[in-house]
Coordinates of N, CA and C in Angstrom, one line a residue:
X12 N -17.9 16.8 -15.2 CA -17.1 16.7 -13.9 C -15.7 16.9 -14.2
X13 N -15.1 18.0 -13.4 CA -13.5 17.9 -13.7 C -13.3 17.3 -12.8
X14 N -11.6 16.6 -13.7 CA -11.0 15.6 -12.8 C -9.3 16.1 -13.1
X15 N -8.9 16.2 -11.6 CA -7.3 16.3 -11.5 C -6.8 15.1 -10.8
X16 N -5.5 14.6 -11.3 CA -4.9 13.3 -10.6 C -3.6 13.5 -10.2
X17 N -3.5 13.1 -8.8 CA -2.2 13.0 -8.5 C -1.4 11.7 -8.0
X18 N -0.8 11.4 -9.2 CA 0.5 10.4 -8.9 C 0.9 9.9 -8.3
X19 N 1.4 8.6 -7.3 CA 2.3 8.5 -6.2 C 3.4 8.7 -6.3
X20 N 4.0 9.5 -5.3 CA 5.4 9.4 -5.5 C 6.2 8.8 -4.5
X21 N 6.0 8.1 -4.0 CA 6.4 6.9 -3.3 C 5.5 5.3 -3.0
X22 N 6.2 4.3 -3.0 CA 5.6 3.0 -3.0 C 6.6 1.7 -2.5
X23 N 6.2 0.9 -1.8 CA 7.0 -0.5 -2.1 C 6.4 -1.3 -1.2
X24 N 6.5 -2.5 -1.4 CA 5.6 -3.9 -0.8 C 7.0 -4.4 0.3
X25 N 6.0 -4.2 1.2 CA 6.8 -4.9 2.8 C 6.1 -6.4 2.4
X26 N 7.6 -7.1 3.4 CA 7.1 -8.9 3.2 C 8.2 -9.6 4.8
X27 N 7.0 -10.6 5.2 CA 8.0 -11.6 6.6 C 7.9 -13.4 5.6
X28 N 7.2 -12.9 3.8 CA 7.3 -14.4 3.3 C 9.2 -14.8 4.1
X29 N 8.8 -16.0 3.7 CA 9.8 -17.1 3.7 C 10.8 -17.3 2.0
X30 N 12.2 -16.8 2.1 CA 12.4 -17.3 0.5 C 12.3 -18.6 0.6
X31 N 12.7 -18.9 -0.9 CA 12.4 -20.2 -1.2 C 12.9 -21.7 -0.9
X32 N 14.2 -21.1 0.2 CA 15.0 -22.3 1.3 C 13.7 -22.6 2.0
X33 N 13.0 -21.4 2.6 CA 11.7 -22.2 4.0 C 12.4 -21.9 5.4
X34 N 13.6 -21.1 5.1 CA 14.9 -20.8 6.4 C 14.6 -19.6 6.9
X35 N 14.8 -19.2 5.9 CA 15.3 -17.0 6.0 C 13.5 -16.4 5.4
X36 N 13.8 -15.5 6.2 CA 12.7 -15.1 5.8 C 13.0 -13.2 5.3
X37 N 12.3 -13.0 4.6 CA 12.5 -11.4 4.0 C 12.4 -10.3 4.5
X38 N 12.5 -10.2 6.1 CA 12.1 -8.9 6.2 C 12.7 -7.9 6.8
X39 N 14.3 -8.4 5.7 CA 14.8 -7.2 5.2 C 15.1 -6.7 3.9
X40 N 14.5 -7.2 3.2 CA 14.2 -7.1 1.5 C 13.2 -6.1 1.2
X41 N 13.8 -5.3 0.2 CA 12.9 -4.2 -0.2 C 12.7 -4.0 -1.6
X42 N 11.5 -3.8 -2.4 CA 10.6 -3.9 -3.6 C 10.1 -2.2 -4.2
X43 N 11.0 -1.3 -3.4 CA 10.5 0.2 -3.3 C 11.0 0.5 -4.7
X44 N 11.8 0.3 -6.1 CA 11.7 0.4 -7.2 C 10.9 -1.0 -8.2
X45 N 10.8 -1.9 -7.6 CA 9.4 -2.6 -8.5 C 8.5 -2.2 -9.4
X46 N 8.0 -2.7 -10.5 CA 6.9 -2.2 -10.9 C 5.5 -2.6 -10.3
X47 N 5.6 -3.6 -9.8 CA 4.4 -4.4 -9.3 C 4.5 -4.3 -7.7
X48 N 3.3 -4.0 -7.1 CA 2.9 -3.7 -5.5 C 2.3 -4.9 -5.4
X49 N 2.4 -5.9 -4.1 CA 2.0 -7.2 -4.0 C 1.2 -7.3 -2.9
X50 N 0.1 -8.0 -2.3 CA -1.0 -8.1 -0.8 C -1.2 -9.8 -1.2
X51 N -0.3 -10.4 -0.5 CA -0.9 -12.0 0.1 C -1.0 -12.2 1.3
X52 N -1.2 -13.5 1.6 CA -1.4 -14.4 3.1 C -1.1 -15.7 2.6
X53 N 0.3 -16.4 3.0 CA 0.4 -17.1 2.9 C -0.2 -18.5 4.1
X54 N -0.9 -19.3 4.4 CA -0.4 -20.4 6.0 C -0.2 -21.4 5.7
X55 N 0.2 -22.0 6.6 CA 1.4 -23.0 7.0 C 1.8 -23.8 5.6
X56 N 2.6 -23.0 5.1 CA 4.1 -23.5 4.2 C 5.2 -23.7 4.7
X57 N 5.7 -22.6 5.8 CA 6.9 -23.3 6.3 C 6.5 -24.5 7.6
X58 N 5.4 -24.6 8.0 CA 5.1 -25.2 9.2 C 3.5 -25.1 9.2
X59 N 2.5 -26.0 10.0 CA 1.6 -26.4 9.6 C 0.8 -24.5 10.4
X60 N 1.7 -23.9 11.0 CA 0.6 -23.0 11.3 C 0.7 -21.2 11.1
X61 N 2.2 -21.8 9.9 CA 3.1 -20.7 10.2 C 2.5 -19.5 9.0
X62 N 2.4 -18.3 9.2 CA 2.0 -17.1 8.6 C 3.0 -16.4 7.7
X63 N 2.6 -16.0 6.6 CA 3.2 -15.0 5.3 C 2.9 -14.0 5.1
X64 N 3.3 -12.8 4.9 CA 2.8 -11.8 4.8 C 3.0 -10.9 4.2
X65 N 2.4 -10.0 3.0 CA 2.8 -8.7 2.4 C 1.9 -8.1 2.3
X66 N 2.7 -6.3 2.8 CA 1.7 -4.9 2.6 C 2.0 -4.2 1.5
X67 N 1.2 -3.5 0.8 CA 1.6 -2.5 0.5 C 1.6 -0.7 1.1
X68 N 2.6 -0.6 1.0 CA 2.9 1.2 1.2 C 2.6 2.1 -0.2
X69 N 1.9 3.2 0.2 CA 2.1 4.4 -1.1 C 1.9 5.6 -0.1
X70 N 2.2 6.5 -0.7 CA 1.8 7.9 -0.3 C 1.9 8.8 -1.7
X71 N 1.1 10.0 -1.2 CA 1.0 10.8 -2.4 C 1.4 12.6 -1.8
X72 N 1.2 13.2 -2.9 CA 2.0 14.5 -2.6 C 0.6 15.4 -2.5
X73 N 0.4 15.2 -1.1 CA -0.6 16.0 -0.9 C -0.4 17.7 -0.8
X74 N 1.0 17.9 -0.3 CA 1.3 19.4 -0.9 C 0.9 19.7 -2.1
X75 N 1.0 19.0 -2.7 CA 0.2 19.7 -4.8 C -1.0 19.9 -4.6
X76 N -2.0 19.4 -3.7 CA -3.2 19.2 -3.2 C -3.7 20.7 -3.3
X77 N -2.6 20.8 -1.4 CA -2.7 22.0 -0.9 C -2.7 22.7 -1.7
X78 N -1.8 23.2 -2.6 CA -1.0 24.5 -3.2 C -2.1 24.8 -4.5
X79 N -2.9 23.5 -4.9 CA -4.1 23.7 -5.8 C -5.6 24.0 -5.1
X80 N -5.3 23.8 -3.6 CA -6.5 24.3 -3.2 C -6.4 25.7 -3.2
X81 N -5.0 26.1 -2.6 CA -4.8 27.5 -2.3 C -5.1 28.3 -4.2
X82 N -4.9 27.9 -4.9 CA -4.7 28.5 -6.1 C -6.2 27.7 -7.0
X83 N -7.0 27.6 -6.4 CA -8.6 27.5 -6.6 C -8.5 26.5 -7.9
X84 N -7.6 25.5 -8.1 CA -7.8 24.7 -9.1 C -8.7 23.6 -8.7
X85 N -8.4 23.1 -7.0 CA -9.0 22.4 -6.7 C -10.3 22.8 -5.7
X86 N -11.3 22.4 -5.5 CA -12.3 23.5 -4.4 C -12.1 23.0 -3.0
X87 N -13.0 24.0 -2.5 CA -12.9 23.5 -0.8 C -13.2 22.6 -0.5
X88 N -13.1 22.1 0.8 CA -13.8 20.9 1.4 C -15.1 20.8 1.5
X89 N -15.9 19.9 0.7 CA -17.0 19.7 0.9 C -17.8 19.5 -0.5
X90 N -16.9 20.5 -1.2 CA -17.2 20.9 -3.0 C -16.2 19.4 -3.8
X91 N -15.8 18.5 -3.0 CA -14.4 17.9 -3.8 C -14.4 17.0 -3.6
X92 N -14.5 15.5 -4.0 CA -14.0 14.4 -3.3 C -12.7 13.5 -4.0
X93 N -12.1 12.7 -2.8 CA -10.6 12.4 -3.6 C -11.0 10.7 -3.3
X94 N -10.8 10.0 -4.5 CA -10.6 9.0 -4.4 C -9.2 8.1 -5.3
X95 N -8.9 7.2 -4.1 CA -8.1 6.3 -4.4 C -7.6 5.2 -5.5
X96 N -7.5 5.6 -6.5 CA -7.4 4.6 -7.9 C -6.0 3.8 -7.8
X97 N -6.0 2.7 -7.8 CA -5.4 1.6 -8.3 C -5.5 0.7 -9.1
X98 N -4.9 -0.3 -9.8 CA -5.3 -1.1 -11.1 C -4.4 -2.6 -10.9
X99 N -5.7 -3.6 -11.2 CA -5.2 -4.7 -11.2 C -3.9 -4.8 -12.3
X100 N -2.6 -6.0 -11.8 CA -1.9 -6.3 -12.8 C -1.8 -7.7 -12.7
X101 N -2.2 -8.0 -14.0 CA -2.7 -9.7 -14.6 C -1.3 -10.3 -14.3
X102 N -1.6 -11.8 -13.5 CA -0.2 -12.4 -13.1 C -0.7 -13.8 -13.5
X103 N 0.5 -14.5 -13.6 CA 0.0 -16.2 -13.7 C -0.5 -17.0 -12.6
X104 N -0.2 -16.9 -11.1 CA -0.1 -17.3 -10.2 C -1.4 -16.8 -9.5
X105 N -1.6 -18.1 -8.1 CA -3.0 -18.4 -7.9 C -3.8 -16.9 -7.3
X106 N -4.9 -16.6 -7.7 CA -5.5 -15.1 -7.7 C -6.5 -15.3 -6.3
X107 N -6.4 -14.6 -5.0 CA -7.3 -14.8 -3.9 C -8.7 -14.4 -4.5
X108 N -9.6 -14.9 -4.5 CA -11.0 -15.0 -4.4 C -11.7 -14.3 -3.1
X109 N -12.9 -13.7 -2.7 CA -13.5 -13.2 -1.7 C -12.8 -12.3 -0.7
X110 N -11.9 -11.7 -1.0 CA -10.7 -10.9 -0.3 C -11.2 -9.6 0.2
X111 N -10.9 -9.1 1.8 CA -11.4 -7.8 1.6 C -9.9 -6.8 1.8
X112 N -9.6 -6.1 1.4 CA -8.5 -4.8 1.5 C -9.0 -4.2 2.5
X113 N -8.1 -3.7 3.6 CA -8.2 -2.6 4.6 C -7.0 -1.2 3.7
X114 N -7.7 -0.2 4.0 CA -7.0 1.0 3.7 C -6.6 2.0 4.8
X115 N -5.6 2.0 5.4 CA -5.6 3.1 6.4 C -4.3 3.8 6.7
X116 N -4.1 5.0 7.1 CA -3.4 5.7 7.2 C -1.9 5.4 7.6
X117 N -0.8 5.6 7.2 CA 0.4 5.2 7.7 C 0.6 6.1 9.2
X118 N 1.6 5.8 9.8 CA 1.8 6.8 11.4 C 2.7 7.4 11.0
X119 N 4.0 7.0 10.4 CA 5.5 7.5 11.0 C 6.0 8.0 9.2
X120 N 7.1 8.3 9.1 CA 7.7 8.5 7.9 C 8.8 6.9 7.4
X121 N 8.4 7.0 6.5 CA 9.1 5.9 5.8 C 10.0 6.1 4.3
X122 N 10.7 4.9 3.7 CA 12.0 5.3 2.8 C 11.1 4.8 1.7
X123 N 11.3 5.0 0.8 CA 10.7 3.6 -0.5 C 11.8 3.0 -0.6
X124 N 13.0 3.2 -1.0 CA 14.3 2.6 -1.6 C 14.2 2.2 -3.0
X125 N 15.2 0.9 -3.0 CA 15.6 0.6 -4.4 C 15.5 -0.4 -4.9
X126 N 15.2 -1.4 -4.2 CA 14.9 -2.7 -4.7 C 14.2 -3.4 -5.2
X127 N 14.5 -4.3 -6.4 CA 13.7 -4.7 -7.4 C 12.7 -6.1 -7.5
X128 N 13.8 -7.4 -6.3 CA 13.6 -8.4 -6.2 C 12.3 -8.9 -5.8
X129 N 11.5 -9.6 -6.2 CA 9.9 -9.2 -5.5 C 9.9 -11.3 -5.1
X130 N 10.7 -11.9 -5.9 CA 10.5 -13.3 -6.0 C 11.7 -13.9 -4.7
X131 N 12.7 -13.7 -4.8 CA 13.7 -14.5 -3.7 C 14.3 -13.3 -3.0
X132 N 14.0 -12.3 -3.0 CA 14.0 -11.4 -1.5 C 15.4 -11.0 -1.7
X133 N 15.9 -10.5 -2.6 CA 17.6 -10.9 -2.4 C 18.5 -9.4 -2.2
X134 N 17.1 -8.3 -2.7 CA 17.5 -6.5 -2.6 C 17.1 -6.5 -0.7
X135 N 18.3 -6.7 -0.3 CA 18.4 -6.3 1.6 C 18.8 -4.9 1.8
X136 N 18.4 -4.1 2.5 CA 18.6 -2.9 2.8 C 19.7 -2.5 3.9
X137 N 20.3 -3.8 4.3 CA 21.1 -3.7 5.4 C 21.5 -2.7 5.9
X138 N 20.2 -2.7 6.7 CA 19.8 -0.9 7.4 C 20.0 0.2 7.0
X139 N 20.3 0.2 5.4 CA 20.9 1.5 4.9 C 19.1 1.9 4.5
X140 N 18.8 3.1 3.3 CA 18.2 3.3 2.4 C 16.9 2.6 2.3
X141 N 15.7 2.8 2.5 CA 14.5 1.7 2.3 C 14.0 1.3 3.1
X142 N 12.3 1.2 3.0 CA 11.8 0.5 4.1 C 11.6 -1.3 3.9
X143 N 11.9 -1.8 5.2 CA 11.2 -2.9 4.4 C 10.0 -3.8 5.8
X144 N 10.6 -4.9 6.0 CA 9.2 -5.3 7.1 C 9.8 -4.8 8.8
X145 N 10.9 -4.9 8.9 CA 11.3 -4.5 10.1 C 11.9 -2.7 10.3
X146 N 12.2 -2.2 9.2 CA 12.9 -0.9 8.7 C 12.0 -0.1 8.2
X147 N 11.5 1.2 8.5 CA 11.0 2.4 8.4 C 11.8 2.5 7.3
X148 N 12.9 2.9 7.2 CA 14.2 3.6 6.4 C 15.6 3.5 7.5
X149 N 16.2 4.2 7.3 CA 18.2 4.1 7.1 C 17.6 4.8 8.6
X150 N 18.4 4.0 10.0 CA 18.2 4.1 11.2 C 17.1 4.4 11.9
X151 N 15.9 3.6 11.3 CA 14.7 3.7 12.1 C 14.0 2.3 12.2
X152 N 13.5 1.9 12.8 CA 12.2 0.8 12.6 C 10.9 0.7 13.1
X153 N 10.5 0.1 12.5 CA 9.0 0.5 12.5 C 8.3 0.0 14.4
X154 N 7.6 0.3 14.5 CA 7.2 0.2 16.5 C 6.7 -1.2 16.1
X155 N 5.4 -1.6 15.4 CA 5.4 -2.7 14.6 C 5.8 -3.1 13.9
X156 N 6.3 -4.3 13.4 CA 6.9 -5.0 12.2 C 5.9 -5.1 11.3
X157 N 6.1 -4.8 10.5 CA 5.1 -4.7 9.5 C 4.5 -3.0 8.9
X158 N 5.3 -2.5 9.7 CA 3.9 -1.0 9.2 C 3.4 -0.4 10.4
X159 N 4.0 0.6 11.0 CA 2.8 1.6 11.6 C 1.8 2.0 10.7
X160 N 0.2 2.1 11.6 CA -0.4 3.0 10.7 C -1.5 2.8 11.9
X161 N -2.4 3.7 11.7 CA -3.6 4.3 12.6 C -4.8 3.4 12.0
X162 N -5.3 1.9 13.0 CA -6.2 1.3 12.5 C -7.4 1.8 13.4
X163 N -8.2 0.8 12.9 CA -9.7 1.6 13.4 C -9.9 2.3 15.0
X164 N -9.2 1.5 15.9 CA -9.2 1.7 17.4 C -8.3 3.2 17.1
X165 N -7.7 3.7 16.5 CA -6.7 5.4 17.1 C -7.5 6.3 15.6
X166 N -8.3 5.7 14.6 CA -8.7 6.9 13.8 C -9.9 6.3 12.8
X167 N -10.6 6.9 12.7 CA -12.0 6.7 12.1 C -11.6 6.5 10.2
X168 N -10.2 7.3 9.9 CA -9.5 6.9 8.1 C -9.5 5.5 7.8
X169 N -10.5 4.6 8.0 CA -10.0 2.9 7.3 C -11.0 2.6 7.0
X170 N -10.7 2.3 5.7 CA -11.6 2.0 4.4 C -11.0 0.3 3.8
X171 N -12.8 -0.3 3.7 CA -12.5 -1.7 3.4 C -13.3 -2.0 2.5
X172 N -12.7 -2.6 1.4 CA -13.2 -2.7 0.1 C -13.1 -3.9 -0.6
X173 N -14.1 -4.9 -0.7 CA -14.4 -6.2 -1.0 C -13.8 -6.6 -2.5
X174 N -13.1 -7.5 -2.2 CA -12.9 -8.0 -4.1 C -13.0 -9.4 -4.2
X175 N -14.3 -10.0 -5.0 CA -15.2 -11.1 -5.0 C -13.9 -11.5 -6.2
X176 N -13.9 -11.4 -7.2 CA -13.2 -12.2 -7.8 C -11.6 -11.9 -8.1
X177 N -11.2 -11.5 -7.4 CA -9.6 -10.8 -6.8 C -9.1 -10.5 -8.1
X178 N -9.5 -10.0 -9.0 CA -9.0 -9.3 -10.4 C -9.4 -7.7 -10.5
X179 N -10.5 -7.0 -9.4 CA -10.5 -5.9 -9.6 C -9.5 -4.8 -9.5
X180 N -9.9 -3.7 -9.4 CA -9.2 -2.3 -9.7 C -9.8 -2.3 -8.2
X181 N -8.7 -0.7 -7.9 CA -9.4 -0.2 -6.6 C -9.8 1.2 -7.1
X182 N -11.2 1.2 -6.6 CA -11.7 2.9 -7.0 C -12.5 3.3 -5.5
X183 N -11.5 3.8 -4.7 CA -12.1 3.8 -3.2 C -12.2 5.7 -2.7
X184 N -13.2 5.9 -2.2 CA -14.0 7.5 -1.8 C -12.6 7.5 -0.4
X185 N -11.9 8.4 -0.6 CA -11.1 8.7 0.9 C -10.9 9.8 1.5
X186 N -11.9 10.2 0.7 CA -12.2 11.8 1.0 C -11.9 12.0 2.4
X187 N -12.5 11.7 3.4 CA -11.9 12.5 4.8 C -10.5 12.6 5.3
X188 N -10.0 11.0 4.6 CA -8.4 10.7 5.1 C -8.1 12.1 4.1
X189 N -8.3 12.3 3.2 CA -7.2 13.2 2.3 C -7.5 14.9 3.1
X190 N -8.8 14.7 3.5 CA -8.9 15.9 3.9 C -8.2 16.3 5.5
X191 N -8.4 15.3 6.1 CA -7.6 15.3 7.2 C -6.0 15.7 6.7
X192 N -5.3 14.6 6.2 CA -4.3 15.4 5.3 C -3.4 16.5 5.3
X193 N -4.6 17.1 4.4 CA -4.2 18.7 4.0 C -4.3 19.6 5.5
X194 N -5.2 19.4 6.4 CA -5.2 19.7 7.7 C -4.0 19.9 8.8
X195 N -3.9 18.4 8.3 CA -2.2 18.0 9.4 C -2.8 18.1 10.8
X196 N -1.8 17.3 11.3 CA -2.2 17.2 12.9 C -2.4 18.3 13.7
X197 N -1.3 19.4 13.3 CA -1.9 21.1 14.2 C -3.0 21.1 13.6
X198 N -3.8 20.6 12.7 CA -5.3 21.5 12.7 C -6.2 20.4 13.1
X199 N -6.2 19.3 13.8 CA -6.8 17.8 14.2 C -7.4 17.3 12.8
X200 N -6.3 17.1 12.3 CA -5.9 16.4 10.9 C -5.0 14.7 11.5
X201 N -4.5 14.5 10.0 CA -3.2 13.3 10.5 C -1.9 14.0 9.9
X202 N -0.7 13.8 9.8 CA 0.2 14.2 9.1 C 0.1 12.9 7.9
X203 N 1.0 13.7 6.7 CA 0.9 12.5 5.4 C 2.2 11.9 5.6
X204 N 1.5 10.1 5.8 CA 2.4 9.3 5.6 C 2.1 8.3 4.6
X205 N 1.2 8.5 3.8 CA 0.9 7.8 2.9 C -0.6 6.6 3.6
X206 N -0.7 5.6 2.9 CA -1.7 4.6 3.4 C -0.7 3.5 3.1
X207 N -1.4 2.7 4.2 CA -1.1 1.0 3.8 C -2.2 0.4 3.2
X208 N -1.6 -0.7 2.3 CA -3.4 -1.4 1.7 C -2.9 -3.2 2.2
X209 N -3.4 -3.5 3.0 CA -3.3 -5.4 3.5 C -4.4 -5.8 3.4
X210 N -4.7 -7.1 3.9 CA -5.8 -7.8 4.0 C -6.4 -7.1 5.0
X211 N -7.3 -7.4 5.5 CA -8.1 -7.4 7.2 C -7.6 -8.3 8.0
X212 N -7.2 -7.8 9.2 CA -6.8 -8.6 10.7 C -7.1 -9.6 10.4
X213 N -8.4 -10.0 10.0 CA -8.6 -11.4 10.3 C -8.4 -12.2 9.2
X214 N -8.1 -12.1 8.0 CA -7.7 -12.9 6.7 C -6.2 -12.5 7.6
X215 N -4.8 -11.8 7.6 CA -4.0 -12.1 7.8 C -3.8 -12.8 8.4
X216 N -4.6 -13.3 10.2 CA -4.3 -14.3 10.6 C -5.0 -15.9 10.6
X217 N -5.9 -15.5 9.4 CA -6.8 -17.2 9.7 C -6.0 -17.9 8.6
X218 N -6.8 -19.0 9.0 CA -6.2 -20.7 8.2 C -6.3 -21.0 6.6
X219 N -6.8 -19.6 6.0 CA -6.5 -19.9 4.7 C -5.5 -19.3 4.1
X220 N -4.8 -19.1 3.2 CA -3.9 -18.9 2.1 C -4.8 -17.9 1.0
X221 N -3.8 -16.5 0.8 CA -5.0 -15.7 0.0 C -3.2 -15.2 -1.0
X222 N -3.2 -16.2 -2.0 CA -2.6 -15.2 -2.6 C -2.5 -15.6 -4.3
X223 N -1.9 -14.1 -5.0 CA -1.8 -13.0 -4.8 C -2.5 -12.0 -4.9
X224 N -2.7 -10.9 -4.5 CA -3.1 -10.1 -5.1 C -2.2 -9.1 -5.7
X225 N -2.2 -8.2 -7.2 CA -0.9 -8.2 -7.6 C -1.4 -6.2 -8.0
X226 N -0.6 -5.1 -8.1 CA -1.2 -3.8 -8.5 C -0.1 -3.5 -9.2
X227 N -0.1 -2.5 -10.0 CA 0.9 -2.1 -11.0 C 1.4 -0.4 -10.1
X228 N 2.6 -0.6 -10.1 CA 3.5 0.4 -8.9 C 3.7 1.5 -9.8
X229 N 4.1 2.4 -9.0 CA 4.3 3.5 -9.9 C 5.5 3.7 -10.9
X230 N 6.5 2.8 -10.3 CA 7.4 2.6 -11.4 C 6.7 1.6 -12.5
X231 N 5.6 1.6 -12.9 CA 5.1 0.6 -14.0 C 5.0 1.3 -15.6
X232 N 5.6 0.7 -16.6 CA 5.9 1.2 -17.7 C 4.3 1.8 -18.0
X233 N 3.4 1.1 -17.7 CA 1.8 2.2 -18.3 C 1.6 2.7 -16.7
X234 N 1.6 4.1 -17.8 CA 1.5 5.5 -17.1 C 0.3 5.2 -16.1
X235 N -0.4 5.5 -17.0 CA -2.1 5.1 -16.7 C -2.7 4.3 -15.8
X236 N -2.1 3.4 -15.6 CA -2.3 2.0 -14.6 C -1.4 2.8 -13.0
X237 N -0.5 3.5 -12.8 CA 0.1 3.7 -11.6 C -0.6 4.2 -10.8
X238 N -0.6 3.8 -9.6 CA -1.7 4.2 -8.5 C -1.8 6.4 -8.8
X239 N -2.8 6.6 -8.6 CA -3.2 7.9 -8.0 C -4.6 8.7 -7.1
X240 N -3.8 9.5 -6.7 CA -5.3 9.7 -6.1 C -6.6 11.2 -6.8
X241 N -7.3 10.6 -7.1 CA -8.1 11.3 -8.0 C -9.2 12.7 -7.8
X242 N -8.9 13.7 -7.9 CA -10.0 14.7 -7.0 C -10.8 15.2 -8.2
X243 N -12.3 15.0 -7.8 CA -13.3 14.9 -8.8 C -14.0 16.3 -8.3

């Protein structure tokens, strides 16, 4: 089986946590140069009912895609499938158990930026450069806080992928999202905005506490471990 892989070239972990006052909350802090991509659910820490939250963003260069379909390195649709690789990164802190990941398509265009702080939120974007929970990038924001992206009700792309002992890898088939993709919306495609990876609707808002789950970003010193997407 040949295998080509393509890289992300953009990433960073949106968050409405609370720093560590219990006051301010982060969501204008950005993690877009981090090595580590983060997915928790925090409840009621600041308040007996109050909600925590972090996504992750990636996107990949699906033009190399293209330009390798057109130049027969990669085959047509149907001959090819592209899945999603990510890799757990081992942390000290409490590891969610029974968790399921939603995968789905982003809507709009977004910044990665520059910020490194992933612990007290302290890289603010003050609306310049970077996405973060309220900010697309430098004079935009997102329609939702948190992330546009196309869930099950506007597009059939969402993929959910169970992790029983919250230490795995992601090795997920997204073959149609990618194919859609390379399509783009003139051809009843999506345009590429990358994917978000969060919990499921319903872990973000129920009464337990799911954290962390921790992935190694593309700025992560092993090569090998940085998310990409894999066409087999």
């Amino acid at each position: 089986m040949a295998i080509k892989r393509y890289t992300a070239d953009a990433d960073n972990t949106l968050t409405n946590a609370y720093e560590t006052n219990l006051v301010t909350k982060g969501t204008g802090s950005n993690m877009g140069r981090a090595d580590i991509l983060e997915v928790f659910h925090i409840f009621g820490q600041e308040s007996s009912t109050s909600q925590e939250l972090s996504r992750i963003l990636i996107s990949f260069p699906v033009s190399d895609i293209s330009t390798d379909r057109t130049n027969g390195d990669v085959p047509a649709s149907g001959s090819v499938s592209f899945y999603l690789r990510m890799f757990n990164a081992p942390h000290a802190s409490t590891i969610p158990r029974d968790i399921t990941l939603s995968v789905m398509p982003v809507s709009s265009s977004w910044e990665e930026g520059y910020g490194l702080d992933m612990e007290n939120y302290s890289d603010l974007t003050y609306d310049q450069t970077g996405s973060n929970w309220i900010n697309a990038g430098s004079g935009s924001i997102w329609t939702d806080p948190g992330g546009d992206f196309l869930d099950q009700n506007k597009n059939e792309n969402v993929f959910d992928i169970a992790m029983e002992d919250g230490t795995e890898d992601i090795e997920l088939d997204i073959t149609p999202l990618v194919e859609d993709w390379i399509k783009g919306s003139g051809d009843s495609g999506v345009d590429n905005y990358g994917i978000v990876v969060r919990l499921t609707s319903s872990m973000e808002t129920g009464g337990t506490t799911q954290y962390t789950k921790k992935f190694f970003a593309r700025s992560s010193q092993y090569f090998f471990k940085r998310p990409f997407v894999e066409a087999r």
